[in-house]
Short mmCIF file of C-alpha atoms in Angstrom, two decimals:
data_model
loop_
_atom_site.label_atom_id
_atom_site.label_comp_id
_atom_site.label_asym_id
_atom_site.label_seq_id
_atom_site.Cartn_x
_atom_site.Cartn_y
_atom_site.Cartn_z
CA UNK A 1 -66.81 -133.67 -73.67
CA UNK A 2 -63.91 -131.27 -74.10
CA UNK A 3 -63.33 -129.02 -71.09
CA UNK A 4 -63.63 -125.51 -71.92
CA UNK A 5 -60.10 -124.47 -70.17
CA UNK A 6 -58.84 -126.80 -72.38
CA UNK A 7 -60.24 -125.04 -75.33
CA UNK A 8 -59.51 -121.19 -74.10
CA UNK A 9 -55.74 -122.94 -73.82
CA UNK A 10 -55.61 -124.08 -77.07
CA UNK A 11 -56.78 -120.53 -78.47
CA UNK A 12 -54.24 -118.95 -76.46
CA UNK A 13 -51.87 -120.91 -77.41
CA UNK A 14 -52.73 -120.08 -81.25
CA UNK A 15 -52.74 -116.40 -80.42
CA UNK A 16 -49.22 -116.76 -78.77
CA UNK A 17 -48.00 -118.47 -81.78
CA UNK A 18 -49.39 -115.87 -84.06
CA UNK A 19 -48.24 -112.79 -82.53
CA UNK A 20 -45.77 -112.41 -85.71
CA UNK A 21 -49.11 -111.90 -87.29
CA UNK A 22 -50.27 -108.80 -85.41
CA UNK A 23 -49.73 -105.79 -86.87
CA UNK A 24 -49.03 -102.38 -84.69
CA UNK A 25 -49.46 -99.01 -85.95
CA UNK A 26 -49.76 -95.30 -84.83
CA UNK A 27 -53.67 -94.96 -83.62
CA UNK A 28 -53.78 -91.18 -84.54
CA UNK A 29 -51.21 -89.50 -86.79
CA UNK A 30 -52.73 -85.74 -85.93
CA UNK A 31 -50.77 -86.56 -82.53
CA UNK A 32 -47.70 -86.96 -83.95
CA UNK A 33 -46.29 -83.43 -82.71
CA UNK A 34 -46.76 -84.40 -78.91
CA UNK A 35 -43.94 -85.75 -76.97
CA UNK A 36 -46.05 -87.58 -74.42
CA UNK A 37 -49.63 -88.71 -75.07
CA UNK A 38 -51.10 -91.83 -72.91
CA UNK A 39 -55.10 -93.32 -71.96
CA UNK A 40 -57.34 -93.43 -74.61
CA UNK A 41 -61.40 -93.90 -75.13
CA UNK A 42 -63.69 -93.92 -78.26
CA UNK A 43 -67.25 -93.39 -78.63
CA UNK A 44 -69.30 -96.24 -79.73
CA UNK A 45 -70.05 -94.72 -83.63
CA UNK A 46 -66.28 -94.26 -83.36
CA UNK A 47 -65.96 -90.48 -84.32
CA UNK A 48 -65.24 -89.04 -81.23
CA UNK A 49 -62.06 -89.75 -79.02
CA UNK A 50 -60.19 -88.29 -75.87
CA UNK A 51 -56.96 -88.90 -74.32
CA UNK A 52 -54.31 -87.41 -72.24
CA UNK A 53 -51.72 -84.98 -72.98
CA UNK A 54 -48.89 -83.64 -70.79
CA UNK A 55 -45.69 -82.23 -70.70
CA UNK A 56 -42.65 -84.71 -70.03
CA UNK A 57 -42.34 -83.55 -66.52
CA UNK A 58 -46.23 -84.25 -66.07
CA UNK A 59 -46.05 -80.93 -64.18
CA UNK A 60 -48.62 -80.14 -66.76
CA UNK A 61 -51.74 -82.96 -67.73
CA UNK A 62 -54.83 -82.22 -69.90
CA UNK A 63 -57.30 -84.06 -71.41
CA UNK A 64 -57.81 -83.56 -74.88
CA UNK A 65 -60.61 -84.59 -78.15
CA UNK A 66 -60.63 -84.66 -81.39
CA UNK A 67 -63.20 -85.41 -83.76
CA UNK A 68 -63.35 -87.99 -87.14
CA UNK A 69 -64.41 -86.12 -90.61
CA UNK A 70 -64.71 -87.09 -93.42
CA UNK A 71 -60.80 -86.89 -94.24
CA UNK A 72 -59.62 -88.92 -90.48
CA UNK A 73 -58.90 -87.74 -87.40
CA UNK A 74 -59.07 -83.45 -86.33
CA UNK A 75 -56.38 -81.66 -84.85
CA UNK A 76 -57.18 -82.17 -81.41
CA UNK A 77 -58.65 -79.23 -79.03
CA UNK A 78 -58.59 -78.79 -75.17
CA UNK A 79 -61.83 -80.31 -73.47
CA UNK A 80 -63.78 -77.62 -72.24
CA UNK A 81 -63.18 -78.97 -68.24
CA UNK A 82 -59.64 -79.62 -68.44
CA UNK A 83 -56.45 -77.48 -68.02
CA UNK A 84 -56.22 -75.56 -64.39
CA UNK A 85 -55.55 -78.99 -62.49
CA UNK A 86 -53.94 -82.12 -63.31
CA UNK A 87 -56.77 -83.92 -65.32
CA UNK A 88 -55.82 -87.78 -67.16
CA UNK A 89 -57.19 -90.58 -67.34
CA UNK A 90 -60.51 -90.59 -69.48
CA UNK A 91 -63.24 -93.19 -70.11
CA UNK A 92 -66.28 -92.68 -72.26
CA UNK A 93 -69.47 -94.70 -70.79
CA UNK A 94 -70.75 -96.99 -73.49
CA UNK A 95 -74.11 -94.41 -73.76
CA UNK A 96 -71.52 -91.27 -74.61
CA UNK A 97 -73.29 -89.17 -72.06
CA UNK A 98 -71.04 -89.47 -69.04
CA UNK A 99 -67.30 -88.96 -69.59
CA UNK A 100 -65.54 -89.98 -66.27
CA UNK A 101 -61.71 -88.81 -65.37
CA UNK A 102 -59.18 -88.59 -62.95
CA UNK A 103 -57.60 -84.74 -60.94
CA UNK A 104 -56.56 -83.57 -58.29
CA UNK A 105 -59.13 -80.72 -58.48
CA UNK A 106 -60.38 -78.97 -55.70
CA UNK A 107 -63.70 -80.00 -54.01
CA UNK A 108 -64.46 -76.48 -53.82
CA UNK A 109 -63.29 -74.17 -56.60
CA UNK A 110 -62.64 -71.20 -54.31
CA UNK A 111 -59.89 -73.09 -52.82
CA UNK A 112 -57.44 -72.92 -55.00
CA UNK A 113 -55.10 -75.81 -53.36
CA UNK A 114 -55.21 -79.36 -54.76
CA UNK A 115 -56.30 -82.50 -52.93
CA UNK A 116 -55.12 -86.08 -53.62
CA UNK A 117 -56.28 -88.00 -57.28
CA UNK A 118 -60.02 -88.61 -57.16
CA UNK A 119 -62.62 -89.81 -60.01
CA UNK A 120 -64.62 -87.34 -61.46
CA UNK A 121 -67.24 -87.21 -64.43
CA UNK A 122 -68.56 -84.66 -66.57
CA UNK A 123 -72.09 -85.09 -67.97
CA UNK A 124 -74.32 -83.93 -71.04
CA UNK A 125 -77.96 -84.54 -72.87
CA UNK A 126 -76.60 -85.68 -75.85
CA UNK A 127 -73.61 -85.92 -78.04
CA UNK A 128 -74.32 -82.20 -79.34
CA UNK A 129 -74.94 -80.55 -76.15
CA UNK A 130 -72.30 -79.71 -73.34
CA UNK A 131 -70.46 -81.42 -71.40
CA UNK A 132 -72.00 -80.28 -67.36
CA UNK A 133 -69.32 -79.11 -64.89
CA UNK A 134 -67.01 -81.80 -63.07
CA UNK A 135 -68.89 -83.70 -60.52
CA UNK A 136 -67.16 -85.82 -57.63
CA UNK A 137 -68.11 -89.65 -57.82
CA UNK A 138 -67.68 -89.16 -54.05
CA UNK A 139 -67.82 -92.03 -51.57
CA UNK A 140 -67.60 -94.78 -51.02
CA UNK A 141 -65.21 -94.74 -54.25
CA UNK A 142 -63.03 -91.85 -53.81
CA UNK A 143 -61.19 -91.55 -50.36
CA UNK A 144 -58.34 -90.32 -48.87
CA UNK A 145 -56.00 -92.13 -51.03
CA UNK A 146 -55.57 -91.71 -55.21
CA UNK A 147 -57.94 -93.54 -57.23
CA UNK A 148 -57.15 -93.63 -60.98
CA UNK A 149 -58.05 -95.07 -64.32
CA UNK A 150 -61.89 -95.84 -64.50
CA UNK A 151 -63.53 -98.31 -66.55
CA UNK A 152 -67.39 -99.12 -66.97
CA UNK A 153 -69.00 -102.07 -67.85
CA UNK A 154 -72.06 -101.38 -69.89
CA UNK A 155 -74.04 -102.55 -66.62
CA UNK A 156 -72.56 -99.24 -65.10
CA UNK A 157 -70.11 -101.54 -62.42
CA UNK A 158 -67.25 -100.05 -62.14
CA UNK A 159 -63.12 -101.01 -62.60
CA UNK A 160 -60.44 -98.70 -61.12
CA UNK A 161 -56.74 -98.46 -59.33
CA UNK A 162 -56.03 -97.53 -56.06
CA UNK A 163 -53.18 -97.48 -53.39
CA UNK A 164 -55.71 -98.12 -50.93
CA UNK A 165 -54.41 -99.95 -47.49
CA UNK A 166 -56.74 -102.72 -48.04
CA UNK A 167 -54.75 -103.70 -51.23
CA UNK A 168 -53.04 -106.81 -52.15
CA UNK A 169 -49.76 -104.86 -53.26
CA UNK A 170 -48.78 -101.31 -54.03
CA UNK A 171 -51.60 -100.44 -56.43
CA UNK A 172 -54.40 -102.72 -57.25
CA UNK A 173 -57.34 -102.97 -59.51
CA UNK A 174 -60.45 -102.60 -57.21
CA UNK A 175 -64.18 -103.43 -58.40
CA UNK A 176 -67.33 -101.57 -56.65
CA UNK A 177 -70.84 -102.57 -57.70
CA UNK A 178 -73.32 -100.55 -59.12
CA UNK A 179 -76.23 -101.43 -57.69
CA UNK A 180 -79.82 -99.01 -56.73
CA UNK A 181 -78.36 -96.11 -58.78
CA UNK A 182 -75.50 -96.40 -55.96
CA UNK A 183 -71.58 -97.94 -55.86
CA UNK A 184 -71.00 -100.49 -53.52
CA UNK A 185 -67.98 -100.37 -51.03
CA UNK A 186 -64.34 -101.39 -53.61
CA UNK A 187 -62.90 -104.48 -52.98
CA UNK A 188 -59.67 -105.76 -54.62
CA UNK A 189 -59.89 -108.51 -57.26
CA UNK A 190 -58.20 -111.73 -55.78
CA UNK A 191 -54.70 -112.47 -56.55
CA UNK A 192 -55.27 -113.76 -60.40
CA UNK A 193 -55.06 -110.15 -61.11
CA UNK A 194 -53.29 -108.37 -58.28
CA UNK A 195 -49.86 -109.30 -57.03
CA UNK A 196 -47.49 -108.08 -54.64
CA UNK A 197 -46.41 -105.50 -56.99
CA UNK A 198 -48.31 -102.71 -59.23
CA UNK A 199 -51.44 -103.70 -61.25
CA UNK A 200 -53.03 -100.26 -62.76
CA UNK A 201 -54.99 -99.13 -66.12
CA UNK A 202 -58.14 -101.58 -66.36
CA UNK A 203 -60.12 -101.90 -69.09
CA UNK A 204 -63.54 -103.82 -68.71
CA UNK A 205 -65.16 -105.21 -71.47
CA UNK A 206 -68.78 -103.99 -71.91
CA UNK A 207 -70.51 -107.53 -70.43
CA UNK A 208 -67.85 -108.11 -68.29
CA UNK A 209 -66.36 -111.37 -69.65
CA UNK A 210 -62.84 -110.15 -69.62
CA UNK A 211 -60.68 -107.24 -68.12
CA UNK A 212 -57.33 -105.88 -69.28
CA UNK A 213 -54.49 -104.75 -66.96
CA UNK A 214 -51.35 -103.33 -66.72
CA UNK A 215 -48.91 -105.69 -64.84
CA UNK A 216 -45.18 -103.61 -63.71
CA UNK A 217 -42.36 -105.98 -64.21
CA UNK A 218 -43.81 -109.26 -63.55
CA UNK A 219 -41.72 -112.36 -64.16
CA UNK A 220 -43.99 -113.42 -67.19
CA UNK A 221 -43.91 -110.56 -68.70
CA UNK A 222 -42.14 -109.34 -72.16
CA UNK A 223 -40.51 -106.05 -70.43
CA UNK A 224 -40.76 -103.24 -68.17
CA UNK A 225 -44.62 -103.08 -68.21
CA UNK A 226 -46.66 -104.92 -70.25
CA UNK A 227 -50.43 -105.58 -70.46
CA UNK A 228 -52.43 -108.62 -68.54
CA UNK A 229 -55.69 -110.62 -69.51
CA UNK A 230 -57.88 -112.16 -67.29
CA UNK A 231 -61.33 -113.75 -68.20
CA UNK A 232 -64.71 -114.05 -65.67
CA UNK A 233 -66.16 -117.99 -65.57
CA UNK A 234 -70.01 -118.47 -64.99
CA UNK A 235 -68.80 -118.39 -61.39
CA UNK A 236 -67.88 -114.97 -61.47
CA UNK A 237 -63.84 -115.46 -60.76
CA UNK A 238 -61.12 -114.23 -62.46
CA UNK A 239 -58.85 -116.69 -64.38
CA UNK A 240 -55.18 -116.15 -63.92
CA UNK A 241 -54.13 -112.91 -65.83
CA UNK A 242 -51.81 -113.90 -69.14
CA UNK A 243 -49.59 -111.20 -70.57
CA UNK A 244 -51.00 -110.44 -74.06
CA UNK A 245 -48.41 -111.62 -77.25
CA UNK A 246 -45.28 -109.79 -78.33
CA UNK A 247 -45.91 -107.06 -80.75
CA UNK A 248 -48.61 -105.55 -78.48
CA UNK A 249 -46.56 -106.34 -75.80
CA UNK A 250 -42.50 -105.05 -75.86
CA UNK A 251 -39.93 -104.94 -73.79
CA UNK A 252 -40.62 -100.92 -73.10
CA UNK A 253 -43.73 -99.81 -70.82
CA UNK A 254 -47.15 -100.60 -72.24
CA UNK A 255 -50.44 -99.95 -70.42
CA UNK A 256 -53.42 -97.60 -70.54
CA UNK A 257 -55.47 -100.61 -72.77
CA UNK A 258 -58.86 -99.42 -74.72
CA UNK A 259 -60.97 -101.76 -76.96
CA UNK A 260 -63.29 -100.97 -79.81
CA UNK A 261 -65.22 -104.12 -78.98
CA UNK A 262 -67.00 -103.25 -82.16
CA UNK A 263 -64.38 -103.23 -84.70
CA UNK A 264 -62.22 -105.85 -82.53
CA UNK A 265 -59.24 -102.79 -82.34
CA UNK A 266 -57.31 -102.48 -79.00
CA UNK A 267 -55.96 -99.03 -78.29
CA UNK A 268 -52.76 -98.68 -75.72
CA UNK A 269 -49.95 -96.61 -74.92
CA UNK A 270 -46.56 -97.44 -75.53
CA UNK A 271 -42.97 -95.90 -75.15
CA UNK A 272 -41.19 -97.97 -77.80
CA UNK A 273 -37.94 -97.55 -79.54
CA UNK A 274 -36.52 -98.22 -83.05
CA UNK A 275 -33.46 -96.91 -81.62
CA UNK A 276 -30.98 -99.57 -83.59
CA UNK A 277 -28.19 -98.82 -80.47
CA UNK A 278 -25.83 -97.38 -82.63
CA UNK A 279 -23.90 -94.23 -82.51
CA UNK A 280 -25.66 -90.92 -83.33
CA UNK A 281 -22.82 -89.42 -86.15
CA UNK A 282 -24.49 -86.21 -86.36
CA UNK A 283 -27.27 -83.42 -85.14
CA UNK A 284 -29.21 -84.67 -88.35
CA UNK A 285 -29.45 -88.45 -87.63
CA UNK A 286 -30.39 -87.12 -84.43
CA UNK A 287 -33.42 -85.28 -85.97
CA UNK A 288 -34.25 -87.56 -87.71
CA UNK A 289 -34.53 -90.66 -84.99
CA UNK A 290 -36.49 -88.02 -83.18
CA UNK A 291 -38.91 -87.38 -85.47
CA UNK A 292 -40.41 -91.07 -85.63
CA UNK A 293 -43.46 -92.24 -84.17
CA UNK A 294 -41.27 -95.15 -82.11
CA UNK A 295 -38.61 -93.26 -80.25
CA UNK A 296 -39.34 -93.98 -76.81
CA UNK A 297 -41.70 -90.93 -75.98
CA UNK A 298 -45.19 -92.10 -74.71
CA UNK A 299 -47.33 -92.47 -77.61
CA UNK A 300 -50.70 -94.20 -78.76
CA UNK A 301 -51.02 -97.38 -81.06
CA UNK A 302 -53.53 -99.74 -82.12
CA UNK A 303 -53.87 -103.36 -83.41
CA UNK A 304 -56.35 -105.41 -84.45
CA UNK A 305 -56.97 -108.65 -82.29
CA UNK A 306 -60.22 -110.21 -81.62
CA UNK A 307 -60.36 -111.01 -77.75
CA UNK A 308 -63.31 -112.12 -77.29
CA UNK A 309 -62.45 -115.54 -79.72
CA UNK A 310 -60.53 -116.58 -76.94
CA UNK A 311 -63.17 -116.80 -74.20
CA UNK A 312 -64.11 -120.04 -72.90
#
């Protein structure tokens, strides 16, 4: 019988091979306009997205939606909690009632002065109500230190980063149980995700079988930062994390990773360049190098890819 790491190899290697054949494209040409957009998350039917906008000094950090009609994507609008503090960072639970979020909000609103990156959420009925006011996810998740970037699983177990003192390296991806309507205490995944260095911006597939990362610099990587795989055996470990192919992956940063498991599209941030290194001759070549989607400002993309084909 053929062993099944032998299989998931020769997959991978097929995907590797093929990465000529993946095709990369703006995810949402209604954001255009914005220097710096980054994080990403979709509602199930599809039609209703958020993601983070901010000014290039981040001084400034929002989270935004926008809504699919009938002609594509809306001109996005503020979300109703967002815009006094630093807000990024969003993830839509698989139900679409609970939208959860990183700030550096207050615990108390009548202090004004902000306290160190927690996880938040916002709740609502259903899709047409409200979303609630922003609710701490408290302990024993949020602490003294940052915790950023959530991710659910569909059985409500949650993914995250944190430069907590009981990680690996400088920021790690931590897990916590959900378990009796209650998060267990984090722990760090072992060391075939996190390294020495940074790992930051999971995404969890809804049953768990795989998790995407963001890996900073890593000596198998394609650049600066590029985005990680790892898969979950029956035994519940995590294989050792693979950078995903060329084309998703670049030499610039990439991170902030978001699958529509449905429609097999991944979502990600990237601050490409078509910048050919040649000399700029004049104000208008500068316009116009400027005004493309790839010219090294943070900006959203897609791809189709079919992960879960690769699974052993």
């Amino acid at each position: 019988m053929i062993n099944g790491r032998i299989i998931a190899f020769f997959f991978f290697s097929i995907w590797v091979n093929a990465q000529e054949e993946i095709s990369v494209s703006p995810a949402m040409e209604v954001l255009k306009d914005f220097d710096k957009i980054r994080d990403f998350t979709l509602s199930e039917s599809g039609d209703e997205a958020y993601f983070t906008i901010q000014s290039q000094t981040e001084e400034i950090s929002v989270i935004a939606q926008s809504r699919k009609g009938k002609n594509g994507w809306e001109a996005p609008t503020l979300a109703p909690f967002s815009g006094t503090y630093k807000d990024l960072e969003p993830f839509l639970a698989p139900n679409g009632l609970r939208l959860y979020y990183v700030s550096n909000r207050p615990m108390n609103e009548t202090k004004m002065e902000t306290k160190d990156f927690d996880i938040w959420y916002v709740e609502r009925n259903d899709r047409t109500s409200d979303w609630s006011q922003p609710i701490n996810l408290g302990a024993p998740v949020n602490s003294e230190n940052n915790e950023f970037y959530p991710a659910l699983a569909e059985n409500g177990n949650l993914y995250f980063t944190c430069d907590c003192p009981t990680a690996i390296g400088r920021d790690d991806i931590f897990f916590s149980k959900f378990e009796n309507g209650k998060y267990s205490e984090p722990i760090p995944l072992s060391s075939n995700v996190n390294s020495e260095g940074f790992e930051y911006n999971a995404y969890i597939s809804k049953d768990e079988s795989y998790l995407l990362f963001g890996g900073y610099n890593r000596e198998d990587g394609h650049g600066s930062g590029d985005i990680y795989i790892s898969y979950k055996n029956s035994s519940g470990e995590w294989s050792k994390a693979q950078p995903l192919p060329l084309n998703i992956n670049s030499k610039y940063m990439d991170y902030c990773p978001f699958v529509d498991e449905t429609n097999n599209i991944i979502y990600f941030t990237s601050r490409r360049s078509t910048n050919p290194n040649v000399p700029i001759e004049s104000i208008e070549s500068l316009s116009k190098f400027l005004d493309i989607y790839e010219n090294g400002n943070s900006r959203l993309y897609k791809a189709e890819i079919n992960i879960k084909m690769f699974i052993e």
